[in-house]
Amino acid sequence: MNVYKNLFKTTLIYGIATVIPKMIGFIMAPYHIKWLPTNAYSDYTLIFSWMMFFNVVLSFGMETAFFRFYNKKENKKEVINNTILFLMAVCAIFFVGVYLFKDYIDAYFGIPPIVVSFLIWILVLDTLTVIPFAILRAQQRPIKYSIIKIANVIINAGLTVLFLYLIPTYLQKNPSSNLNDYFVSNFQVGYLFISNLIASIITLLLLSNYYIQLKAKFNKTLWKEMVLYSFPVMIGGLAFVVNETFDKVFLRELLPEDFKELGLASYGAIYKIGVFMVLFRMAYSLGIEPFFFSYAKNDDAPIKYATITKYFVIFGSFAMLTIVVFADLIKTFYIPQKEYWFAMEIVPYIILANLMLGIYTNLSVWYKLQDKTKIGAYISVFGAIVTLILNYILIPKIGLIGSAITTLIAYGVMMFISFVLGQKSYPIPYDKKAIFGYLGGSILLSFGYFYNFRENYFIGITFILIFVGIIFYNEKLFIQRIIKSVVKK
């Protein structure tokens, strides 16, 4: 029971570190939508998709490799040293290489060249914080981790408000101000990334002690081991980015010309309603990955993994149903532009897709523990192929919802393949009856409500209460044990 309690506490703290920044981002999103013209918001959505792609390239799968070797090797300082030095080298190569093609990048995005320079620096700075943050997680220092993460987002959000609202409002009231000589109008996307850049600089400074302590010693043998482990993780990560963000890239290319900007902007805006499921999945992932590696040597590890997966599905299924029921309430204050609301049809698919991705995270433990990360890469690449093919087929035929359905199918396929292969290589006694029961029940209630009783909150809340009642009836003994354990503590 202590294992579950400690995992719950750690996940709760990481959840705070995830939820507060995401909630700030959630609060800011309506203002982004309000302050940015449709074409600018469309650009922002597309740029963000490509930034995720390059974040994966630059981190090179080293975060996962770090956790594996930090728990595996006795000389932990050597693991830290090697990982940071390697990522510094990757950033240097990227920095030089990308500037050789900067003109092509400027032309693709159609934004001012200075903004592309901001993006490059943000990518490099964020990559340099990956391992320091991983060290905090590995050393079980979630409070410091949380403080720095939250500070980053507060600074970013505060500067965004300053550049996109406070200064423009002040200049409207004081047109003769000298500030007009320095403030650039119609540069909203640029100011968004200036805010991000400043926040990234401050974050790296807060973690700079890990660079001050760095030694210029590089273990080539360890490096080879880590790269062999991390490279498939990176490939899998790239495939994940294709699944997660390239729907926006496809929408830009495949939607009708007269609908392109509005379609992409509305899809990007409505997609964010699934943020609550993303919060749940991300907070869980931050707490669970170090646990998977640190607990792997215990004889009862498979049983613990099975139990954790079951309760992830239970809480995730409840979260999905709740978000779907209240999605139309969320949109009224979250999406101020009513012309974007027509994309609400994608909501159930996007939320379920994120839940599937969370389940896949659980199921992926087997190949990470057995150093078979290339299997994970193969699974992710297959999911990316599904994404590419189905987006190409469905978007021209059924538009935005085709992209959402594609995301769901891709994650569903990845989840199924990982389960089948994992049970052959590293059998885990999952409670399949309970997992399929809770997941299936939530899907039935969520989709049934959204497409038959939408905005009928009496029925929606009744569905939620029924689902909670089923959970409590079936799991009351475990819930009571958890409550007693926490109270005694």
Coordinates of C-alpha atoms in Angstrom, one line a residue:
M1 CA 0.0 0.0 0.0
N2 CA 2.9 2.3 0.7
V3 CA 4.0 1.9 -2.9
Y4 CA 0.7 3.2 -4.2
K5 CA 0.5 6.0 -1.5
N6 CA 4.0 7.3 -2.3
L7 CA 3.3 7.1 -6.1
F8 CA 0.0 9.0 -5.5
K9 CA 1.8 11.7 -3.5
T10 CA 4.6 12.1 -6.0
T11 CA 2.1 12.2 -8.9
L12 CA 0.0 14.7 -7.0
I13 CA 3.0 17.1 -6.7
Y14 CA 4.0 16.6 -10.3
G15 CA 0.3 17.0 -11.1
I16 CA 0.4 20.4 -9.4
A17 CA 3.5 21.3 -11.5
T18 CA 1.6 20.2 -14.6
V19 CA -1.9 21.5 -13.8
I20 CA -1.0 25.0 -12.7
P21 CA 1.1 25.8 -15.8
K22 CA -1.5 24.1 -18.0
M23 CA -4.3 26.0 -16.2
I24 CA -2.4 29.2 -16.7
G25 CA -2.1 28.3 -20.4
F26 CA -5.8 27.3 -20.3
I27 CA -6.7 30.7 -18.9
M28 CA -4.5 32.5 -21.5
A29 CA -5.8 30.5 -24.5
P30 CA -9.1 32.5 -24.8
Y31 CA -7.0 35.7 -24.8
H32 CA -4.6 34.4 -27.4
I33 CA -7.7 33.6 -29.5
K34 CA -9.1 37.1 -28.8
W35 CA -5.9 39.0 -29.3
L36 CA -4.6 37.2 -32.4
P37 CA -6.3 37.6 -35.8
T38 CA -7.4 34.3 -37.4
N39 CA -4.4 34.2 -39.7
A40 CA -2.0 34.8 -36.8
Y41 CA -3.6 32.2 -34.6
S42 CA -3.4 29.8 -37.5
D43 CA 0.3 30.6 -37.8
Y44 CA 0.8 30.1 -34.1
T45 CA -0.9 26.6 -34.2
L46 CA 1.3 25.5 -37.1
I47 CA 4.5 26.8 -35.5
F48 CA 3.8 25.1 -32.3
S49 CA 3.4 21.8 -34.1
W50 CA 6.8 22.1 -35.7
M51 CA 8.4 23.2 -32.4
M52 CA 7.2 19.9 -30.8
F53 CA 8.9 18.0 -33.6
F54 CA 12.3 19.7 -33.1
N55 CA 12.0 19.4 -29.3
V56 CA 12.0 15.7 -29.8
V57 CA 14.9 15.8 -32.2
L58 CA 17.1 17.9 -29.9
S59 CA 16.3 15.9 -26.7
F60 CA 17.3 12.7 -28.6
G61 CA 15.4 10.4 -26.3
M62 CA 17.9 11.2 -23.6
E63 CA 15.4 11.9 -20.9
T64 CA 14.1 8.3 -20.9
A65 CA 17.7 7.0 -21.3
F66 CA 18.8 9.1 -18.4
F67 CA 16.2 7.5 -16.1
R68 CA 17.2 4.0 -17.3
F69 CA 21.0 4.5 -16.7
Y70 CA 20.7 6.6 -13.6
N71 CA 18.9 3.7 -11.9
K72 CA 21.1 1.1 -13.6
K73 CA 24.7 2.5 -13.1
E74 CA 26.5 3.1 -9.8
N75 CA 28.3 6.2 -11.0
K76 CA 25.3 8.5 -11.3
K77 CA 27.4 11.7 -11.7
E78 CA 28.9 10.2 -14.8
V79 CA 25.5 9.5 -16.2
I80 CA 24.5 13.1 -15.5
N81 CA 27.7 14.5 -17.0
N82 CA 27.5 12.4 -20.1
T83 CA 23.9 13.2 -20.8
I84 CA 24.2 17.0 -20.4
L85 CA 27.4 17.1 -22.5
F86 CA 25.8 15.1 -25.3
L87 CA 22.8 17.4 -25.5
M88 CA 25.0 20.5 -25.5
A89 CA 26.7 19.1 -28.5
V90 CA 23.4 18.3 -30.2
C91 CA 22.2 21.8 -29.6
A92 CA 25.4 23.3 -31.1
I93 CA 25.1 21.2 -34.2
F94 CA 21.4 22.1 -34.6
F95 CA 22.1 25.8 -34.0
V96 CA 24.7 25.9 -36.8
G97 CA 22.8 23.7 -39.2
V98 CA 19.5 25.4 -38.9
Y99 CA 20.9 28.8 -39.7
L100 CA 22.2 27.4 -43.0
F101 CA 18.6 26.8 -44.0
K102 CA 17.0 29.8 -42.2
D103 CA 15.9 31.5 -45.4
Y104 CA 13.9 28.4 -46.4
I105 CA 12.3 28.2 -42.9
D106 CA 11.4 31.9 -43.1
A107 CA 9.7 31.3 -46.4
Y108 CA 7.7 28.3 -45.3
F109 CA 6.2 29.9 -42.2
G110 CA 5.8 33.3 -43.9
I111 CA 6.6 35.1 -40.7
P112 CA 9.3 37.8 -39.9
P113 CA 12.8 36.3 -39.9
I114 CA 13.4 37.6 -36.4
V115 CA 10.6 35.4 -35.1
V116 CA 12.3 32.3 -36.6
S117 CA 15.5 33.3 -34.7
F118 CA 13.4 33.5 -31.5
L119 CA 12.1 29.9 -32.2
I120 CA 15.6 28.6 -32.7
W121 CA 16.8 30.0 -29.4
I122 CA 13.7 28.7 -27.5
L123 CA 14.3 25.2 -28.8
V124 CA 18.0 25.2 -27.8
L125 CA 17.3 26.7 -24.3
D126 CA 14.5 24.3 -23.6
T127 CA 16.6 21.4 -24.6
L128 CA 19.3 22.4 -22.2
T129 CA 16.8 22.2 -19.3
V130 CA 15.6 18.7 -20.1
I131 CA 18.2 16.8 -18.1
P132 CA 18.3 19.2 -15.1
F133 CA 14.5 18.7 -14.8
A134 CA 15.0 14.9 -15.2
I135 CA 17.6 15.0 -12.4
L136 CA 15.1 16.7 -10.1
R137 CA 12.6 14.0 -10.9
A138 CA 15.1 11.1 -10.4
Q139 CA 16.3 12.5 -7.1
Q140 CA 12.6 12.9 -6.0
R141 CA 12.7 16.6 -5.6
P142 CA 9.2 17.4 -7.1
I143 CA 8.8 20.6 -5.1
K144 CA 11.8 22.4 -6.7
Y145 CA 10.7 20.9 -10.0
S146 CA 7.2 22.3 -9.6
I147 CA 8.4 25.8 -8.5
I148 CA 10.6 26.3 -11.5
K149 CA 8.0 24.9 -13.9
I150 CA 5.3 27.2 -12.5
A151 CA 7.7 30.2 -12.5
N152 CA 8.4 29.6 -16.2
V153 CA 4.7 29.7 -17.2
I154 CA 3.9 32.7 -14.9
I155 CA 6.7 34.7 -16.5
N156 CA 5.6 33.7 -20.0
A157 CA 2.0 34.5 -19.3
G158 CA 2.8 37.8 -17.6
L159 CA 4.9 39.0 -20.5
T160 CA 2.3 37.9 -23.0
V161 CA -0.3 40.0 -21.2
L162 CA 2.2 42.9 -21.2
F163 CA 3.0 42.7 -24.9
L164 CA -0.4 41.8 -26.3
Y165 CA -2.7 43.8 -24.0
L166 CA -1.3 46.2 -21.6
I167 CA 1.2 48.0 -23.9
P168 CA -1.3 48.2 -26.9
T169 CA -4.0 49.5 -24.5
Y170 CA -1.7 52.1 -23.1
L171 CA -0.6 53.2 -26.6
Q172 CA -4.2 53.6 -27.7
K173 CA -4.8 55.9 -24.8
N174 CA -1.5 57.7 -25.2
P175 CA -0.7 57.8 -28.9
S176 CA 2.0 60.4 -28.5
S177 CA 4.0 58.3 -26.0
N178 CA 7.7 57.6 -26.9
L179 CA 6.9 53.9 -26.4
N180 CA 5.4 54.0 -29.9
D181 CA 9.0 54.3 -31.3
Y182 CA 9.9 50.9 -29.9
F183 CA 6.7 48.9 -29.9
V184 CA 6.0 47.1 -33.2
S185 CA 2.3 46.8 -34.1
N186 CA 0.8 43.7 -35.8
F187 CA 3.6 41.6 -34.4
Q188 CA 1.5 39.5 -32.1
V189 CA 3.0 36.1 -32.9
G190 CA 6.5 37.6 -32.5
Y191 CA 5.6 39.0 -29.0
L192 CA 4.2 35.6 -28.0
F193 CA 7.6 34.0 -28.7
I194 CA 9.6 36.9 -27.2
S195 CA 7.7 36.1 -23.9
N196 CA 8.5 32.4 -24.3
L197 CA 12.2 33.2 -25.0
I198 CA 12.6 35.3 -21.9
A199 CA 10.9 32.7 -19.7
S200 CA 13.2 30.0 -21.2
I201 CA 16.3 32.1 -20.4
I202 CA 15.2 32.6 -16.8
T203 CA 14.4 28.9 -16.4
L204 CA 17.8 27.8 -17.6
L205 CA 19.4 30.3 -15.2
L206 CA 17.4 28.8 -12.3
L207 CA 18.9 25.3 -13.3
S208 CA 22.4 26.6 -14.0
N209 CA 23.9 24.9 -11.0
Y210 CA 23.9 21.7 -12.9
Y211 CA 26.1 23.3 -15.6
I212 CA 28.3 25.0 -13.0
Q213 CA 29.0 21.5 -11.5
L214 CA 29.6 20.0 -14.9
K215 CA 33.0 18.3 -15.6
A216 CA 34.6 18.0 -19.1
K217 CA 34.8 14.3 -18.8
F218 CA 33.1 12.1 -21.4
N219 CA 32.7 8.3 -21.1
K220 CA 32.5 7.1 -24.7
T221 CA 31.5 3.6 -23.7
L222 CA 28.6 4.9 -21.6
W223 CA 27.7 7.3 -24.4
K224 CA 27.4 4.5 -26.9
E225 CA 25.1 2.5 -24.6
M226 CA 22.9 5.5 -23.9
V227 CA 22.7 6.4 -27.6
L228 CA 21.8 2.9 -28.6
Y229 CA 19.0 3.1 -26.0
S230 CA 17.9 6.6 -26.7
F231 CA 17.9 6.7 -30.5
P232 CA 14.9 4.4 -30.9
V233 CA 13.2 6.5 -28.2
M234 CA 13.8 9.6 -30.3
I235 CA 12.4 7.8 -33.4
G236 CA 9.4 6.8 -31.4
G237 CA 9.1 10.4 -30.2
L238 CA 9.1 11.8 -33.7
A239 CA 6.4 9.3 -34.7
F240 CA 4.5 10.4 -31.6
V241 CA 4.8 14.1 -32.7
V242 CA 3.5 13.1 -36.1
N243 CA 0.5 11.5 -34.4
E244 CA 0.0 14.4 -32.0
T245 CA 0.6 17.5 -34.1
F246 CA 0.9 16.8 -37.8
D247 CA -2.9 16.8 -38.1
K248 CA -2.5 20.6 -38.1
V249 CA 0.1 20.4 -40.8
F250 CA -2.2 18.2 -42.9
L251 CA -5.1 20.5 -42.3
R252 CA -3.1 23.4 -43.6
E253 CA -2.2 21.4 -46.8
L254 CA -5.5 19.6 -47.5
L255 CA -8.3 21.9 -46.4
P256 CA -9.9 24.0 -49.2
E257 CA -8.0 27.3 -49.7
D258 CA -11.0 29.5 -48.7
F259 CA -11.4 27.5 -45.4
K260 CA -7.7 26.8 -44.6
E261 CA -7.0 29.6 -42.0
L262 CA -10.4 29.4 -40.3
G263 CA -10.4 25.6 -40.3
L264 CA -6.9 25.3 -38.8
A265 CA -7.5 28.1 -36.2
S266 CA -10.8 26.6 -35.1
Y267 CA -9.4 23.1 -34.9
G268 CA -6.4 24.3 -32.9
A269 CA -8.7 26.2 -30.5
I270 CA -11.3 23.4 -29.9
Y271 CA -8.5 20.8 -29.6
K272 CA -7.4 22.6 -26.5
I273 CA -10.7 21.7 -24.7
G274 CA -9.1 18.3 -24.3
V275 CA -6.4 20.0 -22.0
F276 CA -7.9 18.4 -18.9
M277 CA -7.3 14.9 -20.2
V278 CA -3.8 16.0 -21.3
L279 CA -3.2 17.3 -17.8
F280 CA -4.2 14.0 -16.2
R281 CA -2.1 12.0 -18.7
M282 CA 1.0 14.3 -18.3
A283 CA 0.9 14.4 -14.5
Y284 CA 0.6 10.7 -14.4
S285 CA 3.5 10.2 -16.9
L286 CA 5.8 12.5 -14.9
G287 CA 5.3 10.4 -11.8
I288 CA 5.1 7.0 -13.3
E289 CA 8.2 6.8 -15.5
P290 CA 10.8 7.1 -12.7
F291 CA 8.7 4.6 -10.6
F292 CA 8.7 2.0 -13.4
F293 CA 12.4 2.0 -13.5
S294 CA 13.1 2.2 -9.8
Y295 CA 10.6 -0.6 -8.9
A296 CA 11.6 -3.0 -11.7
K297 CA 13.9 -5.1 -9.5
N298 CA 11.1 -6.1 -7.2
D299 CA 9.5 -9.5 -7.6
D300 CA 6.0 -8.1 -7.4
A301 CA 6.7 -5.4 -10.1
P302 CA 4.3 -6.9 -12.7
I303 CA 1.4 -7.1 -10.2
K304 CA 2.0 -3.5 -9.2
Y305 CA 2.2 -2.4 -12.8
A306 CA -1.1 -4.2 -13.5
T307 CA -2.9 -2.5 -10.5
I308 CA -1.5 1.0 -11.5
T309 CA -2.7 0.5 -15.1
K310 CA -6.2 -0.5 -13.9
Y311 CA -6.6 2.6 -11.7
F312 CA -5.2 4.8 -14.4
V313 CA -8.0 3.5 -16.7
I314 CA -10.6 4.1 -14.0
F315 CA -9.7 7.7 -13.3
G316 CA -9.0 8.4 -17.0
S317 CA -12.4 7.0 -18.0
F318 CA -14.1 9.2 -15.3
A319 CA -12.2 12.2 -16.5
M320 CA -13.2 11.6 -20.1
L321 CA -16.9 11.3 -19.3
T322 CA -16.8 14.5 -17.1
I323 CA -15.0 16.5 -19.8
V324 CA -17.4 15.4 -22.5
V325 CA -20.5 16.2 -20.4
F326 CA -19.3 19.8 -19.7
A327 CA -17.5 20.5 -22.9
D328 CA -20.1 22.9 -24.2
L329 CA -20.0 24.9 -20.9
I330 CA -16.2 25.1 -21.2
K331 CA -16.4 26.4 -24.8
T332 CA -18.5 29.4 -23.7
F333 CA -15.7 31.0 -21.7
Y334 CA -12.8 29.2 -23.3
I335 CA -13.4 29.9 -27.0
P336 CA -14.6 33.6 -27.2
Q337 CA -14.9 33.5 -31.0
K338 CA -18.2 31.7 -31.7
E339 CA -17.2 31.2 -35.3
Y340 CA -14.8 28.5 -34.1
W341 CA -17.5 26.5 -32.3
F342 CA -18.4 24.5 -35.4
A343 CA -15.3 22.3 -34.7
M344 CA -16.8 21.0 -31.4
E345 CA -17.6 17.8 -33.1
I346 CA -14.0 16.7 -32.6
V347 CA -14.1 16.9 -28.8
P348 CA -15.0 13.3 -27.9
Y349 CA -12.5 11.8 -30.3
I350 CA -9.6 14.0 -29.1
I351 CA -10.3 13.3 -25.4
L352 CA -10.6 9.5 -26.0
A353 CA -7.4 9.6 -28.1
N354 CA -5.5 11.2 -25.2
L355 CA -6.8 8.5 -22.9
M356 CA -5.6 5.8 -25.3
L357 CA -2.2 7.5 -25.3
G358 CA -2.1 7.4 -21.5
I359 CA -2.9 3.7 -21.5
Y360 CA -0.2 3.1 -24.1
T361 CA 2.3 4.9 -21.8
N362 CA 1.4 2.2 -19.2
L363 CA 1.7 -0.6 -21.6
S364 CA 5.1 0.6 -22.9
V365 CA 6.8 -0.3 -19.6
W366 CA 7.8 -3.8 -20.9
Y367 CA 10.1 -2.6 -23.7
K368 CA 11.7 0.2 -21.7
L369 CA 12.6 -2.2 -18.9
Q370 CA 14.0 -4.8 -21.2
D371 CA 16.1 -2.2 -23.2
K372 CA 14.0 -2.9 -26.3
T373 CA 13.2 0.7 -27.1
K374 CA 13.5 0.0 -30.8
I375 CA 10.2 -2.0 -30.4
G376 CA 8.6 1.2 -29.1
A377 CA 10.0 3.0 -32.1
Y378 CA 8.5 0.5 -34.5
I379 CA 5.1 0.8 -32.8
S380 CA 5.2 4.6 -32.9
V381 CA 6.4 4.6 -36.5
F382 CA 3.5 2.3 -37.4
G383 CA 1.1 4.7 -35.7
A384 CA 2.6 7.6 -37.6
I385 CA 2.1 5.7 -40.9
V386 CA -1.6 5.2 -39.9
T387 CA -1.8 9.0 -39.1
L388 CA -0.2 10.0 -42.5
I389 CA -2.4 7.7 -44.6
L390 CA -5.7 8.3 -42.8
N391 CA -5.2 12.1 -42.7
Y392 CA -4.5 12.1 -46.4
I393 CA -7.7 10.0 -47.0
L394 CA -10.1 11.5 -44.5
I395 CA -9.4 15.2 -44.4
P396 CA -10.5 15.9 -48.0
K397 CA -13.6 13.8 -47.5
I398 CA -14.9 14.7 -44.0
G399 CA -12.7 17.7 -43.0
L400 CA -11.8 18.4 -39.4
I401 CA -13.4 15.4 -37.8
G402 CA -11.4 13.2 -40.2
S403 CA -8.2 14.4 -38.5
A404 CA -9.6 13.8 -35.0
I405 CA -10.8 10.2 -35.9
T406 CA -7.3 9.6 -37.4
T407 CA -5.6 10.6 -34.1
L408 CA -7.9 8.2 -32.2
I409 CA -7.3 5.3 -34.5
A410 CA -3.6 5.8 -34.5
Y411 CA -3.3 5.7 -30.7
G412 CA -5.8 2.8 -30.4
V413 CA -3.7 0.8 -32.8
M414 CA -0.5 1.6 -30.9
M415 CA -2.1 0.6 -27.6
F416 CA -3.3 -2.7 -29.0
I417 CA 0.0 -3.6 -30.6
S418 CA 2.0 -2.8 -27.4
F419 CA -0.4 -4.9 -25.3
V420 CA -0.1 -7.9 -27.5
L421 CA 3.7 -7.8 -27.9
G422 CA 4.2 -6.9 -24.2
Q423 CA 2.2 -9.9 -23.0
K424 CA 4.5 -12.2 -25.0
S425 CA 7.7 -10.6 -23.8
Y426 CA 7.0 -9.4 -20.3
P427 CA 3.6 -10.8 -19.1
I428 CA 1.7 -8.5 -16.8
P429 CA -1.5 -9.8 -15.1
Y430 CA -3.8 -6.9 -16.2
D431 CA -7.4 -7.1 -15.0
K432 CA -8.6 -7.1 -18.6
K433 CA -12.3 -7.6 -17.6
A434 CA -12.3 -4.5 -15.3
I435 CA -10.2 -2.4 -17.8
F436 CA -12.4 -3.1 -20.8
G437 CA -15.5 -2.7 -18.6
Y438 CA -14.7 0.7 -17.3
L439 CA -13.2 2.0 -20.6
G440 CA -16.1 0.6 -22.6
G441 CA -18.7 2.0 -20.2
S442 CA -17.1 5.4 -20.3
I443 CA -17.0 5.4 -24.1
L444 CA -20.6 4.4 -24.4
L445 CA -21.8 7.0 -21.9
S446 CA -19.6 9.8 -23.3
F447 CA -20.4 9.3 -27.0
G448 CA -24.0 8.5 -26.2
Y449 CA -24.4 11.8 -24.3
F450 CA -22.5 14.0 -26.8
Y451 CA -24.4 12.9 -29.9
N452 CA -27.8 12.3 -28.4
F453 CA -28.3 14.4 -25.2
R454 CA -25.7 17.2 -25.7
E455 CA -26.2 20.1 -23.3
N456 CA -28.8 18.2 -21.3
Y457 CA -26.9 18.4 -18.0
F458 CA -29.5 16.5 -16.0
I459 CA -28.8 13.5 -18.2
G460 CA -25.1 14.2 -18.3
I461 CA -24.7 14.5 -14.5
T462 CA -26.8 11.4 -14.1
F463 CA -24.4 9.5 -16.4
I464 CA -21.5 10.7 -14.3
L465 CA -23.1 9.6 -11.0
I466 CA -24.0 6.2 -12.5
F467 CA -20.3 5.7 -13.5
V468 CA -19.0 6.9 -10.1
G469 CA -21.5 4.5 -8.4
I470 CA -20.2 1.6 -10.5
I471 CA -16.6 2.5 -9.6
F472 CA -17.3 2.8 -5.9
Y473 CA -19.3 -0.5 -5.8
N474 CA -16.5 -2.4 -7.5
E475 CA -13.5 -0.8 -5.9
K476 CA -14.7 0.3 -2.5
L477 CA -12.3 -1.9 -0.6
F478 CA -9.3 -0.6 -2.3
I479 CA -10.5 3.0 -2.0
Q480 CA -11.2 2.5 1.7
R481 CA -7.6 1.1 2.2
I482 CA -6.1 4.2 0.4
I483 CA -8.2 6.6 2.6
K484 CA -7.2 4.8 5.8
S485 CA -3.6 4.8 4.8
V486 CA -3.5 8.5 4.1
V487 CA -5.4 9.4 7.3
K488 CA -3.0 7.3 9.5
K489 CA -0.1 9.0 7.9

